[in-house]
XYZ file of C-alpha atoms in Angstrom:
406
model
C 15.939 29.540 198.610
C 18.173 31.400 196.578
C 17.958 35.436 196.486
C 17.726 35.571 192.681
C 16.555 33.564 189.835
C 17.872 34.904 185.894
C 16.089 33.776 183.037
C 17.759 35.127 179.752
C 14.909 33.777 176.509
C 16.345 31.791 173.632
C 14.066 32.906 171.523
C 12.415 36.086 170.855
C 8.865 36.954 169.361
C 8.448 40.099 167.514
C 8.238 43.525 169.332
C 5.060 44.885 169.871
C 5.173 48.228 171.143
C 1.779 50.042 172.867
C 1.853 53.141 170.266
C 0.614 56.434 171.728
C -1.156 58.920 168.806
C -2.265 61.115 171.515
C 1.297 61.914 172.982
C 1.185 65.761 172.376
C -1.974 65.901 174.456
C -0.845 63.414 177.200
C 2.080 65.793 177.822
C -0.050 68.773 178.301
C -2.337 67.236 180.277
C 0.373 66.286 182.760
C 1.776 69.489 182.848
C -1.175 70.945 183.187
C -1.796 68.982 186.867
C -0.990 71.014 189.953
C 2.318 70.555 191.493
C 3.858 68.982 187.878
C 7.713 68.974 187.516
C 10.242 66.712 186.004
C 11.084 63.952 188.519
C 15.177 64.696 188.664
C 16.903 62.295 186.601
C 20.565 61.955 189.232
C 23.613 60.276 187.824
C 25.345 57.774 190.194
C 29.160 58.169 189.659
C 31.008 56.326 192.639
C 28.372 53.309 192.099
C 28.741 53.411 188.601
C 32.465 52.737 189.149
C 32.326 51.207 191.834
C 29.862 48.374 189.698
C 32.109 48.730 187.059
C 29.986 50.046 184.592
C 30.275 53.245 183.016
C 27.160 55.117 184.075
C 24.522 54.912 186.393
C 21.504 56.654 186.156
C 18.628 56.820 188.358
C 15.181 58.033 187.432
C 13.973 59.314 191.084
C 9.940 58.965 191.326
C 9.820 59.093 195.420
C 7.479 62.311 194.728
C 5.136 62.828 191.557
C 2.391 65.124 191.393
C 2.261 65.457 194.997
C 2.482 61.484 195.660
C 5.254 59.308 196.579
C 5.214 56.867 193.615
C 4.987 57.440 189.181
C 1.933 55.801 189.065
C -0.106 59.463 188.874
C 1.010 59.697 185.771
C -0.772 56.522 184.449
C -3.750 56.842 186.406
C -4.451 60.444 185.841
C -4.141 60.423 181.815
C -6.510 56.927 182.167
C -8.525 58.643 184.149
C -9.146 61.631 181.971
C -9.679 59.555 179.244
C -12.082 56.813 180.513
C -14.474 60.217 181.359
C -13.838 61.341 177.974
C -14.357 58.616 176.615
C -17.671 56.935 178.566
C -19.152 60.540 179.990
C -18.113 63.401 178.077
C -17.444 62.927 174.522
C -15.299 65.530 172.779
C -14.460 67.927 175.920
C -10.772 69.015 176.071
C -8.446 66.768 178.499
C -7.815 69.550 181.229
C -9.356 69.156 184.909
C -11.566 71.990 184.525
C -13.256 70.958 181.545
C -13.477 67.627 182.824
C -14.720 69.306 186.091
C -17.340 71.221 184.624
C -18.526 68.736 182.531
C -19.301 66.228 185.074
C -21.032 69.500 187.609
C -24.362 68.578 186.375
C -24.356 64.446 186.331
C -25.462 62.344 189.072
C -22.992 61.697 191.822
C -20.327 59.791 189.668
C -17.351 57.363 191.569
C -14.227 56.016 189.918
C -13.542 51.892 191.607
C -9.665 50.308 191.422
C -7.589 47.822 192.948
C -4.519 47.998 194.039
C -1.590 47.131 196.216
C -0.963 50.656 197.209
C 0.229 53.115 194.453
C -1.853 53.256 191.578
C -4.962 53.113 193.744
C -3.602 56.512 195.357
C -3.197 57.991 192.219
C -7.025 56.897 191.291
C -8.183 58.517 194.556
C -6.553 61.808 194.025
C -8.170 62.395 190.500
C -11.021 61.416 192.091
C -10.676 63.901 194.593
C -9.208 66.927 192.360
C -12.296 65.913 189.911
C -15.215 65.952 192.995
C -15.789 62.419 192.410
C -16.391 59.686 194.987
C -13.905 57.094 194.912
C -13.981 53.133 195.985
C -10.074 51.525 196.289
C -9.757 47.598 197.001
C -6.550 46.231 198.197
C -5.469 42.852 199.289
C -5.510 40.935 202.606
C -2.182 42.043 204.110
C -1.668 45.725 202.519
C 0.406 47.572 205.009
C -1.644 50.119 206.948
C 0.397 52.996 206.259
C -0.898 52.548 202.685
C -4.874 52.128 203.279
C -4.456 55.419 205.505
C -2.660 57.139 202.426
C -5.273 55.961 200.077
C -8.033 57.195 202.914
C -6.620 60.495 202.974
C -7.280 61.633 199.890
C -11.082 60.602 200.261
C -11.487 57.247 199.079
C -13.123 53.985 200.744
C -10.527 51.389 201.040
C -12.157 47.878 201.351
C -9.673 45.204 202.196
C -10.269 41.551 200.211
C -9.538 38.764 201.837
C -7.274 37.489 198.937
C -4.571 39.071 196.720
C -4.268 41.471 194.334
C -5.761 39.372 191.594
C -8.639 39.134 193.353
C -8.742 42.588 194.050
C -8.775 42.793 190.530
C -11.497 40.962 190.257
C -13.551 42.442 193.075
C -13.201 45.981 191.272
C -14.600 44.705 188.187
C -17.620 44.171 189.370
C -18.119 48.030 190.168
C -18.441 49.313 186.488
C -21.901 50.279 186.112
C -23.260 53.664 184.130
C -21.988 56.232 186.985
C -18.748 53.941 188.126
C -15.565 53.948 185.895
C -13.332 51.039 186.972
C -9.703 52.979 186.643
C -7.160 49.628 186.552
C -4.077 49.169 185.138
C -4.121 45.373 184.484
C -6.888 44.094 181.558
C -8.902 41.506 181.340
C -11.044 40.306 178.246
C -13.112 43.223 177.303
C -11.123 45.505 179.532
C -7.953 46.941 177.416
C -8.783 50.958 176.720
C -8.398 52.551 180.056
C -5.060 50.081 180.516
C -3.720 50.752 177.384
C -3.963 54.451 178.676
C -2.371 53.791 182.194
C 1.070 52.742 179.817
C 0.570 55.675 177.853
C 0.547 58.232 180.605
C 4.031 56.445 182.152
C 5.683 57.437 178.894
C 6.165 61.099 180.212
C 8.619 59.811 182.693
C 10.663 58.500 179.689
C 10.195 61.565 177.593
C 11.658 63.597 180.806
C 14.570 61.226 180.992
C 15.268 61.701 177.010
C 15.343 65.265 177.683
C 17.443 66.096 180.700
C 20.110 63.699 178.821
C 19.891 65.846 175.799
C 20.010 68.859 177.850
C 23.466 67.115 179.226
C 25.009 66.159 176.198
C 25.070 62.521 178.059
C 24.467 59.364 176.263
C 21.352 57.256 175.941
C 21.516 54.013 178.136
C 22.547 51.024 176.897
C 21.028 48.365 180.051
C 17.533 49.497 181.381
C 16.064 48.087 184.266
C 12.578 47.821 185.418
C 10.310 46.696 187.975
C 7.433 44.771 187.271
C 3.878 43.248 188.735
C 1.235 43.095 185.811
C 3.863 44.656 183.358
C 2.600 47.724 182.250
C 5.006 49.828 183.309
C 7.402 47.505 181.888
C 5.405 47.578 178.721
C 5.747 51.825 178.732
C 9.339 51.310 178.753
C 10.294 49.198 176.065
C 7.025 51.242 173.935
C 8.803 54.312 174.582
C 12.643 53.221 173.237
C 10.649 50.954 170.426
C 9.501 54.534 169.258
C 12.857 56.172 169.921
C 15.051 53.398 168.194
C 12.004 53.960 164.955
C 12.691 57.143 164.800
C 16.424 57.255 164.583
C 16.990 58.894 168.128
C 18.974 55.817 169.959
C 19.607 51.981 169.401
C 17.238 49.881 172.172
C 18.402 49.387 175.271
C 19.021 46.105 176.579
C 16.048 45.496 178.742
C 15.616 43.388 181.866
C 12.540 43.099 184.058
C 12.554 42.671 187.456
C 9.835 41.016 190.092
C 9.780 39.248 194.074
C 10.827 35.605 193.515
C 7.466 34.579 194.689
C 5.293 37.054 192.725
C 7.270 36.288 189.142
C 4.363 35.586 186.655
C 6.100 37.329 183.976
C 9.403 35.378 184.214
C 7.180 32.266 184.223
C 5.632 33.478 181.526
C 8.585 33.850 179.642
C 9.484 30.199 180.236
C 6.367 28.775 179.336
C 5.681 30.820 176.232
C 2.440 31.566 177.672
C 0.637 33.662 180.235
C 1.135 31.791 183.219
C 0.404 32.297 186.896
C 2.474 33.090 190.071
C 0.351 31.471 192.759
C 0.138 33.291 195.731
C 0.211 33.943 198.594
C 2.295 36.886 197.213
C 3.816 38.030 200.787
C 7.372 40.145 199.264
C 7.521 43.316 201.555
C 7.716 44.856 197.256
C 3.968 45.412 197.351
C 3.451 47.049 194.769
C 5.435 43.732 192.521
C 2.821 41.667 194.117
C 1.191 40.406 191.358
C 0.298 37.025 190.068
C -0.760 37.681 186.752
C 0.527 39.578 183.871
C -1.868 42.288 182.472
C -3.171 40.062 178.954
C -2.382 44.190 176.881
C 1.258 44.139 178.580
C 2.248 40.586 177.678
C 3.455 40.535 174.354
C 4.842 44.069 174.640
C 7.146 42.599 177.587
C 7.417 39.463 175.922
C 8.536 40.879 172.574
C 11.176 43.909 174.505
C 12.689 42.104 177.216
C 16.202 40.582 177.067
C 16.334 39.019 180.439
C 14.014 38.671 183.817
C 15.526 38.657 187.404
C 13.383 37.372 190.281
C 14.350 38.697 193.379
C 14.398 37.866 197.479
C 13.089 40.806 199.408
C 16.771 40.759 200.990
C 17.772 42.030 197.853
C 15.517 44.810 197.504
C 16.387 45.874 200.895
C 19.688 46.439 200.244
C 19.250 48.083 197.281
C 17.538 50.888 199.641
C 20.303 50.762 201.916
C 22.369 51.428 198.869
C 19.565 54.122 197.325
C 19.807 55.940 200.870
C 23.584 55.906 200.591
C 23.729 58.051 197.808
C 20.645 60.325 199.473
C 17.883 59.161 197.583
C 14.604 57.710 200.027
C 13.232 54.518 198.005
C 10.478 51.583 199.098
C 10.607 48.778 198.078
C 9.063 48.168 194.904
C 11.108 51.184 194.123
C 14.353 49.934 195.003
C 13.774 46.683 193.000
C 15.574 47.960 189.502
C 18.817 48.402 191.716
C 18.087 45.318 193.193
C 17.759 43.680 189.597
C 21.487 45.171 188.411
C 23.195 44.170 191.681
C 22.269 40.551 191.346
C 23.237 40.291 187.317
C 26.728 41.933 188.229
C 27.102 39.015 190.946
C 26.064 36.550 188.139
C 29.041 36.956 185.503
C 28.196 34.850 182.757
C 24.774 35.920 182.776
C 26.026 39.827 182.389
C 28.443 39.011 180.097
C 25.538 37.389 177.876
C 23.712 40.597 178.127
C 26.779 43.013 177.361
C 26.668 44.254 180.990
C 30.424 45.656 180.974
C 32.464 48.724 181.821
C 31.498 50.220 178.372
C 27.651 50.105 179.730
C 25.217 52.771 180.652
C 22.409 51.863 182.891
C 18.824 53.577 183.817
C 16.821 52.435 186.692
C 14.292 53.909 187.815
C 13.734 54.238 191.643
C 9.421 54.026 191.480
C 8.625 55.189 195.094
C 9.564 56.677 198.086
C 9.317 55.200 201.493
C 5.458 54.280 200.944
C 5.658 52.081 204.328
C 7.964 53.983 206.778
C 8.092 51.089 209.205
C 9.988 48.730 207.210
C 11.723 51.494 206.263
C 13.054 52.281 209.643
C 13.282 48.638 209.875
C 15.888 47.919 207.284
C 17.467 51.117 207.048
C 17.678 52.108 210.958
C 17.052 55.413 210.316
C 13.224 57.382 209.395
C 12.542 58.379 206.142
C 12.985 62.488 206.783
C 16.773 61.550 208.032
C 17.268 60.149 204.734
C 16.407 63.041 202.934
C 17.822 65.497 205.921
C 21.334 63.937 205.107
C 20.548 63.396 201.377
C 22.755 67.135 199.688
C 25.342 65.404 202.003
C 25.615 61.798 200.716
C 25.314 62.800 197.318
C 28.057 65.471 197.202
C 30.442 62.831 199.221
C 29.471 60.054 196.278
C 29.560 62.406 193.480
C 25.555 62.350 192.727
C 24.906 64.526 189.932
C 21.425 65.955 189.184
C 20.671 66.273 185.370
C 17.151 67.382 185.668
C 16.367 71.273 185.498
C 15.795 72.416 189.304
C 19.099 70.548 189.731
Protein backbone atom coordinates (compact mmCIF):
# COMPACT_ATOMS: atom_id res chain seq x y z
CA UNK A 1 0.00 0.00 0.00
CA UNK A 2 1.28 3.23 -0.70
CA UNK A 3 2.11 5.79 2.31
CA UNK A 4 0.02 8.61 0.82
CA UNK A 5 -2.92 9.13 -1.33
CA UNK A 6 -3.50 13.20 -2.80
CA UNK A 7 -6.71 14.12 -4.00
CA UNK A 8 -6.66 17.81 -5.35
CA UNK A 9 -11.01 18.61 -6.33
CA UNK A 10 -11.82 19.83 -9.81
CA UNK A 11 -14.47 21.50 -8.78
CA UNK A 12 -15.33 23.57 -5.91
CA UNK A 13 -18.77 24.31 -4.13
CA UNK A 14 -19.24 27.54 -2.45
CA UNK A 15 -17.58 28.32 0.98
CA UNK A 16 -19.56 27.97 3.85
CA UNK A 17 -17.94 29.18 6.81
CA UNK A 18 -19.37 28.19 10.65
CA UNK A 19 -19.83 32.07 11.71
CA UNK A 20 -19.24 32.76 15.41
CA UNK A 21 -21.53 36.02 16.81
CA UNK A 22 -20.48 35.14 20.21
CA UNK A 23 -16.60 35.48 19.62
CA UNK A 24 -16.00 38.32 22.22
CA UNK A 25 -17.49 36.08 24.88
CA UNK A 26 -15.82 32.78 23.72
CA UNK A 27 -12.48 34.57 24.24
CA UNK A 28 -13.20 35.56 27.72
CA UNK A 29 -14.47 32.56 28.66
CA UNK A 30 -11.23 30.83 27.70
CA UNK A 31 -9.20 33.15 29.35
CA UNK A 32 -11.06 33.06 32.09
CA UNK A 33 -10.21 28.97 32.63
CA UNK A 34 -7.44 28.20 35.09
CA UNK A 35 -4.07 27.62 33.75
CA UNK A 36 -5.06 29.67 30.18
CA UNK A 37 -2.09 30.91 28.03
CA UNK A 38 -1.38 31.24 24.40
CA UNK A 39 -0.13 27.87 23.09
CA UNK A 40 3.49 29.27 21.59
CA UNK A 41 3.23 29.71 18.02
CA UNK A 42 7.48 28.50 17.08
CA UNK A 43 8.82 29.25 13.66
CA UNK A 44 10.80 26.38 12.01
CA UNK A 45 13.76 27.99 10.10
CA UNK A 46 16.31 25.11 9.14
CA UNK A 47 13.08 22.93 8.05
CA UNK A 48 11.63 25.66 6.36
CA UNK A 49 14.78 25.78 4.20
CA UNK A 50 15.64 22.81 4.36
CA UNK A 51 11.79 21.96 2.60
CA UNK A 52 12.38 24.69 0.52
CA UNK A 53 9.72 26.79 1.46
CA UNK A 54 9.99 30.04 2.93
CA UNK A 55 8.47 29.65 6.38
CA UNK A 56 7.44 27.15 8.63
CA UNK A 57 5.30 27.65 11.34
CA UNK A 58 4.11 25.41 13.93
CA UNK A 59 1.13 25.97 16.17
CA UNK A 60 2.34 23.80 19.37
CA UNK A 61 -0.94 22.37 21.29
CA UNK A 62 1.09 19.42 23.29
CA UNK A 63 -0.34 21.36 26.53
CA UNK A 64 -3.75 23.42 26.69
CA UNK A 65 -5.48 24.29 29.70
CA UNK A 66 -3.66 21.82 31.63
CA UNK A 67 -4.18 18.89 28.91
CA UNK A 68 -2.01 17.55 26.32
CA UNK A 69 -4.19 18.17 23.22
CA UNK A 70 -6.49 21.72 21.76
CA UNK A 71 -9.48 19.99 22.07
CA UNK A 72 -10.29 21.92 25.71
CA UNK A 73 -10.90 24.63 23.91
CA UNK A 74 -13.86 23.14 21.91
CA UNK A 75 -15.22 21.15 24.55
CA UNK A 76 -15.14 23.66 27.29
CA UNK A 77 -16.95 26.68 25.30
CA UNK A 78 -19.62 23.61 24.12
CA UNK A 79 -19.81 22.73 27.30
CA UNK A 80 -20.65 26.05 28.83
CA UNK A 81 -23.02 26.60 26.35
CA UNK A 82 -25.06 23.33 26.16
CA UNK A 83 -25.70 24.25 30.25
CA UNK A 84 -26.61 27.60 29.22
CA UNK A 85 -28.44 26.74 26.88
CA UNK A 86 -30.60 23.41 28.24
CA UNK A 87 -30.15 24.26 32.27
CA UNK A 88 -29.52 27.73 32.97
CA UNK A 89 -30.91 30.21 30.68
CA UNK A 90 -29.36 33.68 30.69
CA UNK A 91 -26.45 33.10 33.43
CA UNK A 92 -23.06 34.62 32.40
CA UNK A 93 -20.51 32.01 30.65
CA UNK A 94 -17.87 31.93 33.59
CA UNK A 95 -17.36 28.59 35.75
CA UNK A 96 -18.62 30.09 38.79
CA UNK A 97 -21.80 31.20 37.56
CA UNK A 98 -22.20 28.10 35.81
CA UNK A 99 -21.11 26.45 39.15
CA UNK A 100 -23.51 28.07 41.23
CA UNK A 101 -26.20 27.73 39.08
CA UNK A 102 -26.19 24.09 38.79
CA UNK A 103 -25.46 23.85 43.21
CA UNK A 104 -29.06 23.33 43.69
CA UNK A 105 -30.16 20.75 40.65
CA UNK A 106 -30.22 17.14 40.92
CA UNK A 107 -26.96 15.34 40.42
CA UNK A 108 -26.37 16.40 36.69
CA UNK A 109 -23.60 14.23 34.24
CA UNK A 110 -22.23 15.39 30.91
CA UNK A 111 -21.89 11.72 28.31
CA UNK A 112 -19.22 11.85 25.08
CA UNK A 113 -17.39 9.69 22.88
CA UNK A 114 -14.27 9.78 21.93
CA UNK A 115 -10.99 8.39 20.77
CA UNK A 116 -9.04 10.04 23.47
CA UNK A 117 -8.83 13.92 23.41
CA UNK A 118 -11.97 15.58 23.29
CA UNK A 119 -13.45 13.11 25.76
CA UNK A 120 -10.62 14.42 28.27
CA UNK A 121 -11.50 17.76 27.73
CA UNK A 122 -15.40 16.77 28.48
CA UNK A 123 -14.26 15.11 31.72
CA UNK A 124 -12.33 17.99 33.05
CA UNK A 125 -15.30 20.53 32.72
CA UNK A 126 -17.08 18.02 34.19
CA UNK A 127 -14.88 17.84 36.95
CA UNK A 128 -14.02 21.76 37.40
CA UNK A 129 -18.07 22.13 37.15
CA UNK A 130 -18.87 19.15 40.06
CA UNK A 131 -20.57 17.20 37.51
CA UNK A 132 -20.46 13.44 36.99
CA UNK A 133 -19.14 12.49 33.78
CA UNK A 134 -19.69 9.19 31.41
CA UNK A 135 -16.75 8.94 28.37
CA UNK A 136 -17.16 6.02 25.66
CA UNK A 137 -14.28 5.10 23.55
CA UNK A 138 -13.72 2.45 21.02
CA UNK A 139 -12.56 -1.20 21.13
CA UNK A 140 -8.78 -0.76 20.91
CA UNK A 141 -8.20 2.86 22.62
CA UNK A 142 -4.75 2.73 24.03
CA UNK A 143 -4.78 2.39 27.81
CA UNK A 144 -2.70 5.23 28.56
CA UNK A 145 -5.70 7.24 27.29
CA UNK A 146 -8.77 5.53 29.29
CA UNK A 147 -6.43 6.08 32.48
CA UNK A 148 -6.08 9.88 31.43
CA UNK A 149 -9.73 10.19 30.85
CA UNK A 150 -10.22 8.19 34.45
CA UNK A 151 -8.17 10.58 36.16
CA UNK A 152 -9.98 13.39 35.94
CA UNK A 153 -13.18 11.50 37.30
CA UNK A 154 -14.99 10.15 34.53
CA UNK A 155 -16.34 6.45 33.74
CA UNK A 156 -14.74 5.26 30.64
CA UNK A 157 -16.83 2.40 29.05
CA UNK A 158 -15.07 0.73 26.20
CA UNK A 159 -17.52 -0.27 22.95
CA UNK A 160 -16.82 -3.04 21.27
CA UNK A 161 -16.78 -1.14 17.87
CA UNK A 162 -15.28 2.17 16.64
CA UNK A 163 -15.62 5.51 17.16
CA UNK A 164 -18.79 5.82 15.16
CA UNK A 165 -20.31 3.64 17.26
CA UNK A 166 -19.14 5.29 20.15
CA UNK A 167 -20.91 7.99 18.73
CA UNK A 168 -23.76 6.34 18.66
CA UNK A 169 -23.62 4.68 22.07
CA UNK A 170 -23.32 8.33 23.66
CA UNK A 171 -26.38 9.43 22.06
CA UNK A 172 -28.39 7.45 23.75
CA UNK A 173 -27.38 9.17 27.19
CA UNK A 174 -29.19 12.60 26.63
CA UNK A 175 -31.96 12.60 28.95
CA UNK A 176 -33.20 15.84 31.22
CA UNK A 177 -30.03 15.70 33.73
CA UNK A 178 -27.39 14.24 30.91
CA UNK A 179 -25.92 16.69 28.28
CA UNK A 180 -24.30 14.64 25.49
CA UNK A 181 -20.99 17.02 24.89
CA UNK A 182 -19.83 15.63 21.10
CA UNK A 183 -18.14 17.16 18.55
CA UNK A 184 -19.50 15.23 15.50
CA UNK A 185 -23.60 15.86 14.67
CA UNK A 186 -26.04 13.88 13.71
CA UNK A 187 -29.68 14.84 12.54
CA UNK A 188 -31.10 16.85 15.31
CA UNK A 189 -27.73 17.16 16.96
CA UNK A 190 -25.84 20.42 15.43
CA UNK A 191 -25.82 23.26 18.48
CA UNK A 192 -23.39 21.91 20.95
CA UNK A 193 -21.07 20.87 17.63
CA UNK A 194 -21.39 23.93 16.03
CA UNK A 195 -19.96 25.25 19.44
CA UNK A 196 -17.04 22.67 19.72
CA UNK A 197 -15.70 24.62 16.12
CA UNK A 198 -16.35 27.78 17.63
CA UNK A 199 -14.29 27.37 20.75
CA UNK A 200 -11.12 26.00 18.35
CA UNK A 201 -11.17 29.44 16.76
CA UNK A 202 -9.14 30.90 19.78
CA UNK A 203 -6.20 28.90 18.70
CA UNK A 204 -6.40 30.79 15.34
CA UNK A 205 -7.05 34.14 16.88
CA UNK A 206 -3.68 33.44 19.06
CA UNK A 207 -1.82 32.55 15.92
CA UNK A 208 -3.16 35.95 14.11
CA UNK A 209 -1.82 37.72 16.98
CA UNK A 210 1.66 36.57 17.87
CA UNK A 211 2.26 37.12 13.90
CA UNK A 212 1.10 40.63 14.22
CA UNK A 213 3.03 41.06 17.28
CA UNK A 214 6.11 39.83 14.86
CA UNK A 215 5.58 41.84 12.00
CA UNK A 216 5.63 38.19 10.15
CA UNK A 217 3.39 37.36 7.34
CA UNK A 218 0.12 35.48 7.26
CA UNK A 219 0.53 31.86 5.79
CA UNK A 220 -0.04 31.15 2.52
CA UNK A 221 -0.37 26.77 2.78
CA UNK A 222 -2.26 25.62 6.00
CA UNK A 223 -2.36 22.24 7.02
CA UNK A 224 -4.70 20.34 9.14
CA UNK A 225 -5.55 17.18 10.63
CA UNK A 226 -8.77 15.75 10.39
CA UNK A 227 -11.34 12.81 11.76
CA UNK A 228 -15.03 14.19 11.68
CA UNK A 229 -13.72 17.64 10.37
CA UNK A 230 -14.52 20.06 12.76
CA UNK A 231 -11.46 21.23 13.54
CA UNK A 232 -10.83 21.41 9.97
CA UNK A 233 -14.06 23.27 9.63
CA UNK A 234 -12.66 26.03 12.56
CA UNK A 235 -9.84 26.61 10.35
CA UNK A 236 -10.98 27.49 7.10
CA UNK A 237 -14.21 29.50 9.32
CA UNK A 238 -11.62 31.42 10.94
CA UNK A 239 -9.45 32.70 7.56
CA UNK A 240 -13.11 32.82 5.67
CA UNK A 241 -13.71 35.64 8.34
CA UNK A 242 -10.19 37.04 8.12
CA UNK A 243 -10.00 37.12 4.19
CA UNK A 244 -14.00 39.07 4.70
CA UNK A 245 -12.69 41.36 6.60
CA UNK A 246 -9.71 42.54 4.67
CA UNK A 247 -7.01 41.13 7.18
CA UNK A 248 -5.25 38.35 4.73
CA UNK A 249 -6.02 36.50 1.36
CA UNK A 250 -7.10 32.54 2.29
CA UNK A 251 -4.69 30.25 2.72
CA UNK A 252 -4.38 27.38 0.60
CA UNK A 253 -5.87 24.66 2.65
CA UNK A 254 -5.18 20.93 2.74
CA UNK A 255 -6.66 18.35 5.10
CA UNK A 256 -5.03 15.60 6.31
CA UNK A 257 -6.35 11.93 7.68
CA UNK A 258 -4.82 7.88 8.21
CA UNK A 259 -5.20 6.26 4.76
CA UNK A 260 -7.63 3.89 6.26
CA UNK A 261 -9.76 6.34 8.30
CA UNK A 262 -10.17 8.99 5.11
CA UNK A 263 -14.00 9.63 4.97
CA UNK A 264 -13.49 13.13 4.15
CA UNK A 265 -11.17 12.57 1.14
CA UNK A 266 -13.80 10.03 0.01
CA UNK A 267 -16.13 12.38 0.47
CA UNK A 268 -14.57 14.75 -1.62
CA UNK A 269 -14.49 12.24 -4.48
CA UNK A 270 -17.87 11.20 -4.33
CA UNK A 271 -19.48 14.59 -3.88
CA UNK A 272 -21.21 13.18 -1.02
CA UNK A 273 -20.83 12.17 2.59
CA UNK A 274 -19.39 8.93 2.31
CA UNK A 275 -17.98 6.37 4.71
CA UNK A 276 -14.46 5.07 5.66
CA UNK A 277 -15.25 1.54 6.78
CA UNK A 278 -13.44 0.45 9.55
CA UNK A 279 -11.75 -1.22 11.28
CA UNK A 280 -9.97 2.18 11.74
CA UNK A 281 -6.60 0.67 13.41
CA UNK A 282 -3.91 4.03 12.44
CA UNK A 283 -1.80 4.39 15.71
CA UNK A 284 -3.43 8.56 14.80
CA UNK A 285 -6.30 7.89 17.17
CA UNK A 286 -7.62 10.68 17.47
CA UNK A 287 -8.00 10.74 13.02
CA UNK A 288 -9.87 7.60 13.57
CA UNK A 289 -12.94 8.41 12.24
CA UNK A 290 -15.22 7.00 9.65
CA UNK A 291 -17.60 9.57 9.18
CA UNK A 292 -17.52 13.21 8.61
CA UNK A 293 -19.49 15.33 11.18
CA UNK A 294 -22.93 16.18 8.64
CA UNK A 295 -22.26 20.50 10.32
CA UNK A 296 -18.43 20.15 9.18
CA UNK A 297 -19.01 18.82 5.67
CA UNK A 298 -19.73 21.53 3.52
CA UNK A 299 -17.52 23.91 5.51
CA UNK A 300 -14.51 21.41 4.58
CA UNK A 301 -15.96 20.72 1.40
CA UNK A 302 -16.38 24.35 0.36
CA UNK A 303 -12.44 25.52 2.09
CA UNK A 304 -10.29 22.78 1.21
CA UNK A 305 -7.88 22.82 -1.77
CA UNK A 306 -6.46 19.40 -1.46
CA UNK A 307 -6.73 16.11 1.00
CA UNK A 308 -3.67 13.86 1.83
CA UNK A 309 -4.29 10.39 3.28
CA UNK A 310 -1.58 9.21 5.15
CA UNK A 311 0.34 5.69 6.36
CA UNK A 312 1.02 5.80 10.05
CA UNK A 313 4.83 5.54 8.84
CA UNK A 314 4.38 8.90 7.84
CA UNK A 315 3.08 10.34 10.87
CA UNK A 316 5.80 8.74 12.73
CA UNK A 317 8.32 10.42 11.16
CA UNK A 318 6.88 13.52 11.25
CA UNK A 319 7.42 13.12 15.24
CA UNK A 320 10.81 12.08 14.75
CA UNK A 321 11.12 15.26 12.81
CA UNK A 322 8.74 17.37 15.52
CA UNK A 323 11.22 15.98 18.32
CA UNK A 324 14.17 17.13 16.23
CA UNK A 325 13.43 20.56 16.47
CA UNK A 326 12.35 19.99 20.46
CA UNK A 327 8.81 19.93 20.18
CA UNK A 328 6.99 16.39 21.90
CA UNK A 329 4.00 15.51 19.36
CA UNK A 330 1.54 12.16 19.13
CA UNK A 331 0.39 11.17 16.55
CA UNK A 332 -2.65 12.72 15.47
CA UNK A 333 -0.59 15.71 16.27
CA UNK A 334 2.19 15.11 14.09
CA UNK A 335 -0.15 14.37 11.11
CA UNK A 336 -0.13 18.20 9.54
CA UNK A 337 3.77 17.69 9.20
CA UNK A 338 3.12 14.47 7.98
CA UNK A 339 0.59 15.99 5.34
CA UNK A 340 3.43 18.75 3.98
CA UNK A 341 6.24 16.16 3.84
CA UNK A 342 4.36 13.88 1.52
CA UNK A 343 3.03 16.92 -0.98
CA UNK A 344 6.79 18.17 -1.16
CA UNK A 345 7.72 14.44 -2.26
CA UNK A 346 4.79 14.68 -4.79
CA UNK A 347 5.99 17.62 -7.21
CA UNK A 348 3.35 18.09 -9.55
CA UNK A 349 0.83 17.88 -7.01
CA UNK A 350 2.68 20.95 -4.97
CA UNK A 351 3.28 22.73 -7.84
CA UNK A 352 -0.66 22.59 -8.53
CA UNK A 353 -1.18 23.97 -5.14
CA UNK A 354 1.57 26.83 -5.29
CA UNK A 355 3.65 24.93 -2.69
CA UNK A 356 7.09 26.78 -3.61
CA UNK A 357 10.00 28.62 -2.03
CA UNK A 358 7.84 31.84 -1.99
CA UNK A 359 5.35 29.79 0.51
CA UNK A 360 4.52 30.18 4.12
CA UNK A 361 3.12 27.25 5.91
CA UNK A 362 1.11 26.74 9.42
CA UNK A 363 0.63 23.40 10.90
CA UNK A 364 -0.48 22.87 13.79
CA UNK A 365 1.10 20.13 16.04
CA UNK A 366 -2.58 19.01 18.02
CA UNK A 367 -1.08 16.89 20.91
CA UNK A 368 1.60 15.88 22.86
CA UNK A 369 2.75 12.39 23.44
CA UNK A 370 -0.93 11.23 24.50
CA UNK A 371 0.38 7.41 24.32
CA UNK A 372 4.02 7.40 25.63
CA UNK A 373 4.61 3.83 24.54
CA UNK A 374 4.53 4.29 20.95
CA UNK A 375 6.19 7.17 21.65
CA UNK A 376 9.21 5.53 23.06
CA UNK A 377 8.56 3.11 20.39
CA UNK A 378 9.19 5.22 17.36
CA UNK A 379 11.20 7.82 18.78
CA UNK A 380 13.62 5.63 21.15
CA UNK A 381 13.65 8.03 23.60
CA UNK A 382 10.55 8.97 26.59
CA UNK A 383 8.60 11.81 26.20
CA UNK A 384 10.36 14.04 29.27
CA UNK A 385 13.86 13.50 27.20
CA UNK A 386 12.21 15.16 24.44
CA UNK A 387 11.35 18.08 26.18
CA UNK A 388 14.67 17.81 28.59
CA UNK A 389 16.73 18.31 25.28
CA UNK A 390 14.04 20.50 23.61
CA UNK A 391 15.96 24.66 24.45
CA UNK A 392 18.81 22.53 22.90
CA UNK A 393 17.44 21.27 19.55
CA UNK A 394 15.72 24.32 18.90
CA UNK A 395 18.61 26.79 19.39
CA UNK A 396 20.90 24.25 17.15
CA UNK A 397 17.88 24.41 14.29
CA UNK A 398 17.14 27.96 14.71
CA UNK A 399 13.46 27.46 16.38
CA UNK A 400 12.07 30.72 17.05
CA UNK A 401 9.21 31.28 19.54
CA UNK A 402 6.73 34.08 18.44
CA UNK A 403 4.29 33.67 21.19
CA UNK A 404 4.58 36.05 24.36
CA UNK A 405 6.35 33.83 27.20
CA UNK A 406 8.78 33.18 24.34
Amino acid sequence: MADSRIYIPTRRRPAQPINDGDAAARRDFHRSLPGYRATPLLQLRSLAAESGVAGIYVKDEAERLGLPAFKMLGASWATARAIQRDWAPDIPLTLDALRAALADRLRRRLAAATDGNHGRGVARMAALLDLDCDVFVPAGTADSRIADIESEGARVTVVDGTYDDTVRRSAEEADERTLVISDTSWPGYLDTPRDVIRGYATMFEEVDDALARSGLPAPTHLFVQAGVGAFAAAAISHYDDSRRSGNSRRPTTVVVEPIDADCLLRSAENDEVTEAPGPHRSTMAGLNCGLPSLLAWPTVQGGTDAYIAISDGRAHSAMRTLATEGLVSGESGAAALAGLQALLDDRAAAEQLGLDDTSVVLVVNTEGATDPVNYRSQLAEDPQATRDAAHVRRQARRVIDLSPEG
